[in-house]
Coordinates of C-alpha atoms in Angstrom, one line a residue:
M1 CA 11.8 -10.4 21.3
A2 CA 15.5 -9.6 20.6
F3 CA 17.2 -6.4 19.4
T4 CA 20.6 -6.4 17.9
V5 CA 20.2 -2.7 17.0
P6 CA 19.6 -0.7 20.2
P7 CA 16.6 1.6 20.2
P8 CA 17.2 5.3 20.8
A9 CA 17.5 5.4 24.6
D10 CA 16.5 9.1 24.9
T11 CA 13.4 8.6 22.8
V12 CA 12.3 5.5 24.8
A13 CA 12.9 7.3 28.1
R14 CA 10.9 10.3 26.9
L15 CA 8.0 8.0 25.9
A16 CA 8.1 6.3 29.3
G17 CA 8.3 9.6 31.1
D18 CA 5.3 11.0 29.1
A19 CA 3.3 7.9 30.1
V20 CA 2.5 7.2 26.4
A21 CA 2.0 3.4 26.8
S22 CA -0.4 3.7 29.8
R23 CA -2.3 6.5 28.2
I24 CA -2.9 4.4 25.1
T25 CA -4.0 1.5 27.3
E26 CA -6.4 3.7 29.2
G27 CA -8.1 4.8 26.0
D28 CA -6.6 8.3 25.9
T29 CA -6.6 9.5 22.3
T30 CA -4.4 12.6 22.9
P31 CA -1.1 10.9 22.0
W32 CA -2.2 11.4 18.3
P33 CA -3.6 14.4 16.5
A34 CA -6.8 12.4 16.0
A35 CA -8.0 8.9 16.6
T36 CA -10.5 7.7 14.0
R37 CA -11.1 4.2 15.3
P38 CA -9.3 3.5 18.6
G39 CA -11.3 0.4 19.5
W40 CA -8.3 -1.9 19.0
V41 CA -6.9 -0.9 22.4
S42 CA -9.7 -2.5 24.4
A43 CA -10.3 -5.4 22.0
P44 CA -8.7 -8.1 24.1
R45 CA -11.1 -7.3 26.9
T46 CA -14.3 -6.4 25.0
A47 CA -14.0 -9.5 22.8
R48 CA -14.1 -11.9 25.7
P49 CA -17.9 -12.4 25.6
L50 CA -17.4 -13.7 22.0
V51 CA -15.5 -16.8 23.2
G52 CA -18.6 -18.7 24.2
E53 CA -20.6 -17.5 21.2
I54 CA -17.9 -18.5 18.7
E55 CA -17.3 -21.9 20.4
G56 CA -21.1 -22.6 20.4
L57 CA -21.4 -21.6 16.7
H58 CA -18.4 -23.7 15.8
E59 CA -19.8 -26.8 17.5
R60 CA -23.2 -26.3 15.8
L61 CA -21.7 -25.9 12.4
R62 CA -19.4 -28.9 13.0
L63 CA -22.3 -31.1 13.9
A64 CA -24.0 -30.0 10.7
G65 CA -20.9 -31.1 8.8
L66 CA -19.8 -27.5 8.0
T67 CA -16.0 -27.7 8.6
R68 CA -14.6 -25.8 5.6
V69 CA -14.5 -22.0 6.1
V70 CA -14.5 -19.6 3.1
L71 CA -14.1 -16.0 4.2
A72 CA -15.2 -13.1 2.2
A73 CA -13.3 -10.2 3.8
A74 CA -13.0 -6.5 3.5
G75 CA -10.4 -4.1 4.9
G76 CA -7.5 -6.4 5.4
V77 CA -9.0 -8.6 8.1
G78 CA -8.4 -11.7 5.9
V79 CA -4.7 -11.5 6.6
A80 CA -5.3 -11.3 10.4
A81 CA -7.7 -14.3 10.2
E82 CA -5.1 -16.4 8.4
V83 CA -2.6 -15.6 11.2
L84 CA -5.0 -16.5 14.0
A85 CA -6.4 -19.6 12.2
A86 CA -2.8 -21.0 12.0
E87 CA -2.6 -21.2 15.8
W88 CA -4.8 -23.5 17.8
S89 CA -4.8 -25.7 20.9
L90 CA -5.6 -29.4 21.3
D91 CA -6.1 -30.8 24.8
G92 CA -4.5 -27.7 26.3
T93 CA -1.3 -27.9 24.1
R94 CA -0.6 -25.0 21.8
M95 CA 0.0 -26.2 18.3
R96 CA 0.4 -24.7 14.8
A97 CA -2.0 -25.9 12.1
A98 CA -0.1 -27.9 9.5
E99 CA -2.6 -27.3 6.8
P100 CA -4.7 -24.1 6.3
R101 CA -8.3 -24.6 7.2
L102 CA -9.4 -21.2 6.1
I103 CA -9.9 -20.0 2.5
V104 CA -9.7 -16.2 2.3
L105 CA -11.3 -14.3 -0.5
D106 CA -10.4 -10.6 0.0
G107 CA -10.8 -9.8 -3.7
T108 CA -13.0 -10.8 -6.6
D109 CA -10.4 -12.5 -8.8
P110 CA -12.6 -15.0 -10.7
V111 CA -9.9 -17.7 -10.8
Q112 CA -9.5 -17.5 -7.1
V113 CA -13.2 -17.5 -6.5
G114 CA -13.7 -20.4 -8.9
D115 CA -11.1 -22.5 -7.0
A116 CA -12.9 -21.8 -3.7
L117 CA -16.2 -22.9 -5.1
A118 CA -14.6 -26.1 -6.5
G119 CA -14.3 -27.5 -3.1
D120 CA -16.8 -29.5 -1.0
L121 CA -19.8 -27.2 -0.9
D122 CA -21.7 -29.5 1.4
A123 CA -19.1 -28.8 4.1
T124 CA -18.6 -25.1 3.4
V125 CA -19.6 -22.2 5.6
L126 CA -19.3 -18.8 4.1
V127 CA -18.2 -16.0 6.6
V128 CA -18.8 -12.5 5.4
S129 CA -16.7 -10.0 7.4
A130 CA -16.6 -6.3 6.8
P131 CA -15.4 -3.8 9.5
P132 CA -17.1 -0.4 9.6
G133 CA -16.0 2.2 7.1
E134 CA -15.1 -0.3 4.4
D135 CA -16.4 -0.4 0.9
T136 CA -18.5 -3.6 0.9
T137 CA -19.1 -3.8 -2.8
A138 CA -16.7 -6.7 -3.2
V139 CA -17.9 -8.8 -0.2
E140 CA -21.5 -8.3 -1.3
L141 CA -20.7 -9.6 -4.8
L142 CA -18.8 -12.6 -3.3
W143 CA -21.8 -13.2 -1.0
D144 CA -24.2 -13.2 -3.9
T145 CA -21.9 -15.4 -6.0
V146 CA -21.4 -18.1 -3.3
A147 CA -25.1 -18.1 -2.3
S148 CA -26.2 -18.6 -5.9
V149 CA -23.8 -21.5 -6.3
L150 CA -25.0 -23.1 -3.0
Q151 CA -28.6 -22.7 -4.0
A152 CA -27.9 -24.2 -7.5
E153 CA -26.5 -27.3 -5.7
G154 CA -29.8 -27.5 -3.7
L155 CA -28.2 -26.3 -0.4
D156 CA -29.5 -23.8 2.1
A157 CA -27.3 -20.7 1.6
D158 CA -28.6 -18.9 4.7
A159 CA -27.9 -21.9 6.9
Q160 CA -24.3 -22.0 5.6
T161 CA -23.6 -18.2 6.0
V162 CA -22.3 -16.2 8.9
L163 CA -22.2 -12.4 8.8
V164 CA -19.8 -10.4 11.0
A165 CA -20.7 -6.7 10.8
A166 CA -20.9 -3.6 13.1
P167 CA -24.2 -2.3 14.5
G168 CA -25.9 -0.2 11.8
S169 CA -24.0 -1.8 8.9
P170 CA -26.1 -1.9 5.7
L171 CA -25.0 -5.6 5.4
L172 CA -27.3 -6.5 8.3
D173 CA -30.3 -5.5 6.2
R174 CA -29.5 -8.3 3.7
A175 CA -28.6 -10.9 6.3
G176 CA -32.0 -12.8 5.9
G177 CA -31.7 -16.1 7.7
A178 CA -27.9 -16.0 8.0
T179 CA -26.3 -16.2 11.4
T180 CA -25.1 -12.7 12.5
V181 CA -22.3 -11.8 14.9
L182 CA -21.8 -8.1 15.8
G183 CA -18.3 -6.6 15.8
P184 CA -17.2 -3.2 17.2
A185 CA -17.9 0.0 15.4
D186 CA -14.6 1.6 16.2
V187 CA -12.0 -0.6 14.4
D188 CA -11.0 -1.3 10.8
G189 CA -8.3 -2.8 8.7
P190 CA -5.4 -4.5 10.5
W191 CA -6.5 -2.9 13.7
A192 CA -9.5 -5.2 13.8
A193 CA -7.3 -8.3 14.2
L194 CA -8.4 -9.1 17.8
T195 CA -12.1 -8.4 17.2
A196 CA -15.0 -10.4 15.9
F197 CA -14.1 -9.5 12.3
A198 CA -11.0 -11.8 12.4
L199 CA -11.8 -14.0 15.5
V200 CA -15.0 -15.4 14.1
P201 CA -13.6 -16.9 10.9
A202 CA -10.5 -18.0 12.7
G203 CA -12.5 -19.6 15.5
L204 CA -14.8 -21.4 13.0
A205 CA -11.6 -22.7 11.3
G206 CA -10.6 -24.3 14.6
A207 CA -8.5 -21.6 16.4
D208 CA -8.8 -21.5 20.2
V209 CA -10.3 -18.0 20.6
G210 CA -10.3 -18.1 24.4
L211 CA -6.5 -18.9 24.4
L212 CA -5.8 -16.2 21.8
L213 CA -7.6 -13.5 23.9
A214 CA -6.1 -14.7 27.1
D215 CA -2.6 -14.4 25.5
A216 CA -3.4 -10.8 24.4
A217 CA -4.9 -9.8 27.8
D218 CA -1.8 -11.0 29.6
A219 CA 0.5 -9.1 27.2
R220 CA -1.6 -5.9 27.4
S221 CA -0.2 -5.0 30.8
E222 CA 3.4 -5.4 29.6
F223 CA 2.9 -3.3 26.5
G224 CA 0.9 -0.7 28.5
A225 CA 3.7 -0.2 31.0
D226 CA 5.6 3.1 31.2
D227 CA 8.9 1.3 31.5
P228 CA 12.0 1.8 29.2
A229 CA 12.1 -2.0 29.1
N230 CA 8.7 -2.1 27.4
P231 CA 9.4 -3.8 24.0
A232 CA 6.5 -1.9 22.4
L233 CA 8.2 1.5 23.2
A234 CA 11.5 0.3 21.9
L235 CA 10.0 -1.1 18.7
G236 CA 7.9 2.0 18.1
A237 CA 10.9 4.3 18.5
L238 CA 12.9 2.3 16.0
L239 CA 10.0 2.3 13.5
A240 CA 9.6 6.1 13.8
D241 CA 13.3 6.5 13.0
A242 CA 13.6 4.1 10.2
P243 CA 13.2 5.2 6.6
L244 CA 13.0 1.6 5.4
V245 CA 11.9 -1.6 7.2
T246 CA 12.4 -5.1 5.6
L247 CA 10.4 -8.0 7.0
A248 CA 10.3 -11.7 6.6
G249 CA 8.2 -14.4 8.2
G250 CA 5.1 -15.7 6.4
P251 CA 1.5 -14.5 7.0
L252 CA 2.3 -12.7 10.2
A253 CA 5.0 -10.7 8.4
E254 CA 2.5 -9.8 5.7
W255 CA 0.0 -8.6 8.3
V256 CA 2.8 -6.5 10.0
T257 CA 3.8 -5.0 6.7
Q258 CA 0.2 -3.9 6.1
L259 CA -0.2 -2.5 9.7
V260 CA 3.1 -0.5 9.5
A261 CA 2.3 0.8 6.0
G262 CA -1.3 1.8 6.6
G263 CA -0.7 3.0 10.2
L264 CA 2.3 5.3 9.5
G265 CA 2.2 6.0 5.7
K266 CA 0.3 9.3 5.5
D267 CA 0.9 13.0 5.4
G268 CA 4.3 12.3 3.7
H269 CA 5.4 10.3 6.8
G270 CA 6.2 6.7 7.6
P271 CA 8.9 4.1 6.9
L272 CA 8.6 2.0 3.8
P273 CA 7.9 -1.6 4.9
V274 CA 9.1 -4.2 2.4
L275 CA 8.0 -7.8 2.7
V276 CA 10.7 -10.2 1.4
E277 CA 10.7 -13.9 0.8
A278 CA 13.4 -14.7 3.5
P279 CA 16.2 -13.1 5.4
E280 CA 19.0 -12.1 3.0
A281 CA 16.6 -12.2 -0.1
P282 CA 17.3 -9.4 -2.6
G283 CA 16.5 -6.1 -0.9
W284 CA 16.7 -7.5 2.6
A285 CA 19.8 -5.5 3.5
S286 CA 19.2 -2.3 1.5
P287 CA 21.1 0.7 2.8
G288 CA 19.4 2.2 5.8
A289 CA 17.0 -0.8 6.3
L290 CA 15.8 -2.0 9.7
T291 CA 15.6 -5.7 9.2
V292 CA 12.9 -7.7 11.1
A293 CA 12.5 -11.5 11.3
V294 CA 8.8 -11.9 12.3
D295 CA 7.8 -15.0 14.2
G296 CA 11.2 -16.7 13.6
S297 CA 14.9 -16.3 13.7
G298 CA 17.7 -15.2 11.5
P299 CA 20.3 -12.5 10.9
A300 CA 18.1 -9.5 11.6
D301 CA 18.1 -6.3 13.6
I302 CA 14.9 -7.4 15.4
V303 CA 13.6 -10.9 15.9
T304 CA 10.0 -11.3 17.2
N305 CA 8.4 -14.6 18.3
G306 CA 5.7 -15.9 20.6
P307 CA 2.0 -16.6 20.5
A308 CA 0.2 -15.0 17.5
A309 CA -2.1 -12.8 19.5
V310 CA 0.8 -11.4 21.6
Q311 CA 2.7 -10.5 18.4
L312 CA -0.4 -8.9 16.9
L313 CA -0.9 -6.7 20.0
L314 CA 2.9 -5.9 20.2
W315 CA 2.9 -4.5 16.7
Q316 CA -0.3 -2.6 17.2
Y317 CA 1.2 -0.9 20.3
A318 CA 4.5 -0.3 18.5
V319 CA 2.8 1.3 15.5
A320 CA 0.7 3.4 17.7
V321 CA 3.8 4.6 19.6
A322 CA 5.6 5.3 16.3
A323 CA 2.5 7.3 15.0
H324 CA 2.7 9.4 18.2
L325 CA 6.3 10.2 17.4
L326 CA 5.5 11.0 13.8
G327 CA 2.4 13.0 14.6
V328 CA -0.1 11.0 12.6
D329 CA -3.3 9.1 13.4
P330 CA -2.4 5.4 13.2
T331 CA -6.0 4.3 12.5
D332 CA -6.9 6.8 9.8
R333 CA -6.7 5.9 6.1
P334 CA -7.1 9.4 4.5
D335 CA -6.2 8.1 1.1
A336 CA -8.6 5.1 1.1
A337 CA -11.4 7.4 -0.1
A338 CA -9.3 8.5 -3.1
T339 CA -9.8 5.1 -4.8
S340 CA -13.6 5.0 -4.2
A341 CA -13.9 8.6 -5.4
V342 CA -12.6 7.9 -8.8
R343 CA -14.1 4.4 -9.3
T344 CA -15.6 4.1 -12.7
T345 CA -16.8 1.5 -15.1
N346 CA -16.0 3.2 -18.4
G347 CA -12.2 2.5 -18.3
V348 CA -11.3 6.2 -18.8
T349 CA -9.2 6.9 -15.7
G350 CA -6.1 8.5 -17.2
L351 CA -4.5 5.2 -18.1
P352 CA -5.5 4.6 -21.7
E353 CA -4.3 1.6 -23.6
A354 CA -1.0 2.5 -25.3
F355 CA -0.3 -0.6 -27.2
V356 CA -0.5 -4.4 -27.1
D357 CA 2.5 -6.7 -26.9
G358 CA 1.3 -10.3 -27.7
V359 CA -1.3 -11.1 -25.0
V360 CA -0.3 -8.1 -22.8
S361 CA -2.1 -4.8 -23.2
V362 CA -0.1 -1.9 -21.8
H363 CA -1.7 1.1 -20.2
G364 CA 0.2 4.2 -19.1
G365 CA 0.4 7.9 -19.0
D366 CA 2.0 10.5 -21.2
W367 CA 5.3 9.6 -19.7
L368 CA 5.4 6.6 -22.1
P369 CA 7.8 7.6 -25.0
D370 CA 6.5 7.6 -28.5
G371 CA 7.4 4.4 -30.3
S372 CA 7.2 2.2 -27.2
A373 CA 6.1 -1.2 -28.5
T374 CA 7.0 -3.9 -25.9
V375 CA 6.5 -4.6 -22.3
A376 CA 10.3 -4.1 -21.8
D377 CA 10.0 -0.6 -23.3
A378 CA 7.2 0.2 -20.9
L379 CA 9.1 -1.1 -17.9
R380 CA 12.2 0.9 -18.8
A381 CA 10.1 4.1 -19.1
L382 CA 8.4 3.4 -15.8
L383 CA 11.7 2.9 -14.0
D384 CA 13.1 6.1 -15.5
G385 CA 10.7 7.8 -13.1
A386 CA 12.4 6.3 -10.0
D387 CA 15.6 7.3 -8.4
G388 CA 17.7 4.3 -7.5
T389 CA 20.3 6.3 -5.5
G390 CA 18.8 5.6 -2.1
M391 CA 15.8 6.0 0.1
G392 CA 16.3 9.7 0.9
N393 CA 13.4 10.7 -1.3
G394 CA 11.3 7.6 -0.6
S395 CA 11.7 6.3 -4.1
H396 CA 10.8 2.7 -4.8
L397 CA 9.0 0.4 -7.2
A398 CA 5.7 -1.1 -6.1
V399 CA 4.1 -4.1 -7.8
H400 CA 0.3 -4.5 -7.2
A401 CA -0.9 -7.9 -8.5
Y402 CA -4.7 -8.2 -9.1
L403 CA -4.3 -11.9 -9.6
D404 CA -4.9 -15.2 -7.8
P405 CA -2.3 -15.8 -5.0
Q406 CA -2.6 -19.6 -5.6
D407 CA -2.8 -20.2 -9.3
D408 CA -0.7 -17.2 -10.2
A409 CA 1.7 -17.6 -7.3
S410 CA 4.8 -17.6 -9.5
V411 CA 4.3 -13.9 -10.3
A412 CA 5.7 -13.1 -6.8
V413 CA 9.1 -14.1 -8.1
L414 CA 9.1 -10.7 -9.9
R415 CA 9.8 -8.8 -6.6
P416 CA 13.3 -10.2 -5.9
E417 CA 14.1 -10.3 -9.6
L418 CA 13.2 -6.7 -10.1
S419 CA 15.0 -5.7 -7.0
R420 CA 18.1 -7.5 -8.1
R421 CA 18.1 -6.2 -11.7
T422 CA 17.1 -2.6 -11.0
G423 CA 18.8 -1.9 -7.6
L424 CA 15.5 -0.3 -6.5
V425 CA 13.7 -1.0 -3.3
T426 CA 10.9 -3.2 -4.6
T427 CA 7.6 -4.1 -2.9
F428 CA 5.0 -6.6 -4.0
G429 CA 1.4 -7.0 -2.8
W430 CA -1.6 -9.1 -3.8
A431 CA -4.4 -6.6 -4.6
P432 CA -6.8 -5.5 -3.4
R433 CA -5.8 -7.1 0.0
C434 CA -2.7 -4.9 0.1
L435 CA -4.5 -1.6 -0.5
P436 CA -5.4 -0.7 3.1
G437 CA -1.7 -1.1 3.9
V438 CA 1.0 -0.6 1.3
G439 CA -1.6 0.9 -1.0
Q440 CA -2.3 3.6 1.6
R441 CA 1.4 4.2 2.0
D442 CA 2.0 4.4 -1.7
K443 CA -0.6 7.2 -2.0
G444 CA 0.0 9.0 1.3
G445 CA 3.6 8.3 2.3
A446 CA 6.8 9.8 1.2
A447 CA 6.9 10.7 -2.5
G448 CA 8.8 8.9 -5.2
V449 CA 6.9 5.6 -5.8
V450 CA 6.4 4.2 -9.3
V451 CA 3.7 1.5 -9.5
C452 CA 3.3 -1.5 -11.8
Q453 CA -0.2 -3.0 -11.7
L454 CA -0.8 -6.5 -13.0
T455 CA -4.3 -7.6 -14.0
G456 CA -5.4 -10.8 -15.7
A457 CA -8.3 -12.1 -17.7
A458 CA -10.3 -15.2 -16.8
D459 CA -12.3 -17.5 -19.2
A460 CA -15.6 -15.9 -18.2
E461 CA -14.2 -12.4 -18.8
L462 CA -13.2 -13.4 -22.3
L463 CA -16.8 -14.5 -22.9
G464 CA -18.0 -11.1 -21.7
D465 CA -20.0 -12.3 -18.7
D466 CA -17.9 -11.9 -15.6
P467 CA -19.1 -9.5 -12.8
L468 CA -16.3 -10.7 -10.5
G469 CA -13.6 -9.9 -13.0
A470 CA -15.3 -6.6 -14.0
L471 CA -15.2 -5.4 -10.4
Q472 CA -11.6 -6.4 -10.0
Q473 CA -10.6 -4.5 -13.1
E474 CA -12.7 -1.5 -11.9
Q475 CA -10.8 -1.5 -8.6
A476 CA -7.5 -1.6 -10.4
R477 CA -8.4 1.3 -12.7
A478 CA -9.7 3.4 -9.8
D479 CA -6.6 2.8 -7.7
A480 CA -4.4 3.6 -10.7
A481 CA -6.3 6.9 -11.2
A482 CA -5.9 7.8 -7.5
L483 CA -2.1 7.1 -7.7
A484 CA -1.7 9.0 -10.9
A485 CA -3.7 12.0 -9.4
R486 CA -0.9 12.1 -6.8
G487 CA 1.7 12.5 -9.5
H488 CA 3.0 9.0 -9.5
R489 CA 3.9 7.0 -12.6
V490 CA 1.6 4.0 -12.9
L491 CA 1.9 1.3 -15.5
R492 CA -0.9 -1.3 -15.9
L493 CA -0.2 -4.6 -17.7
H494 CA -3.3 -6.6 -18.4
L495 CA -2.6 -10.3 -19.3
A496 CA -5.3 -11.6 -21.7
D497 CA -3.7 -15.0 -21.1
R498 CA -2.2 -15.3 -17.6
V499 CA 0.3 -18.1 -18.4
I500 CA 1.6 -16.7 -21.7
G501 CA 1.4 -13.1 -20.4
L502 CA 3.6 -14.0 -17.4
V503 CA 6.2 -15.5 -19.7
T504 CA 6.2 -12.2 -21.7
L505 CA 6.6 -10.3 -18.5
V506 CA 9.4 -12.4 -17.1
R507 CA 11.3 -12.0 -20.4
A508 CA 10.8 -8.3 -20.3
V509 CA 12.2 -8.1 -16.8
Q510 CA 15.2 -10.1 -17.9
E511 CA 15.9 -7.4 -20.6
L512 CA 16.3 -4.7 -18.0

């Protein structure tokens, strides 16, 4: 780990003197006003018994020809599983997987689910992973959908399913003949990265779970040291001071973004983390930004690298330290319930349809001016609610895309383009996987966010028979309502045709 911006020495010295790092390691929860689920601290040790269980399960499934892993995940663990599955060992040599061997479904986009089911079902094992406290509606629907397709192909759905759940989880009641693995009851979201919830799918995809946990265990003593040279203390102090953090570096940077946003963005606190495409992309060097190259190198204030598990643990410690300095509980998501509380299926959530521009239906609040008739008009009105003069008031534009990260990948180009054209700090996240992180921060962090939601139809939805798409739209409407209830401007653009709708949207952005 390298710093080109020195951390505040007095803060780091105070942290060391107050024994914050060792108290965290010992399981002391007093560094924070509360600690909802502190189990992440002991995870590298308590997960050790899983190594043999996961290796045995992996071998049994491999012998049965089940080598393709589809993960139905809740609470953000899908991102962590992707990070872990990319690192594995062969004959004792650490390697990085050249091709992804894990297909993550952490939403119910019907196009994404259809692509996952178009693969080799004979070789597919479904892993259902839901940490405690998460809404399991989506993973249950995914489970039912995959099981019904397997059964229709004459396959044994139970034999091809692995459930990871906490003791007492309602999901255990519907496990049937599926293999079950128990995870801890005191973790959730990105904090579950080094527990069964992410380790099981990663291990079944080929990751060396024993090596990962050994790496984390070795690093735990370093990050738990009350020493001013402890990198977790330095990084935590910098995070607590920064109004804005820009990050680049692939799936690990995405996970870090979610951890920082969800861990610190509450009670009006927390830096705004922005995931960018590469160092020096639009928005990378915004005024006041702390730039971080994750798992790589580049012109950045902070560069982190090393084994995946070590970096996961480093960032968990650093965010916990920053939360101590900010006076918030890093593991609490107080605004997660806001979305569930307003979930509805009747479409009336304060974002009525205002007009239709070609294949794009535009939904907004009373802030939309009379006479608005195009997507460009709606975007201009949305941006009028943001202050582009700087980050002093936390103002930024957030794009939440309820679409398929594979087939609709080109929509991500909107982030740098919007940043460049508007001068606003602009974030982009695939929803609902981003909701435990940046979604939490958008609702609970510093004020000033304006949100553009993107949703899209699928063929089945157009035919009126699409429970996957219906749930996805329901989640988007509920989150929009929760954001609007906090006083934020929210614009929802629904693409009845994804390809043509995206062209309309790009042209509207070019008119800004």
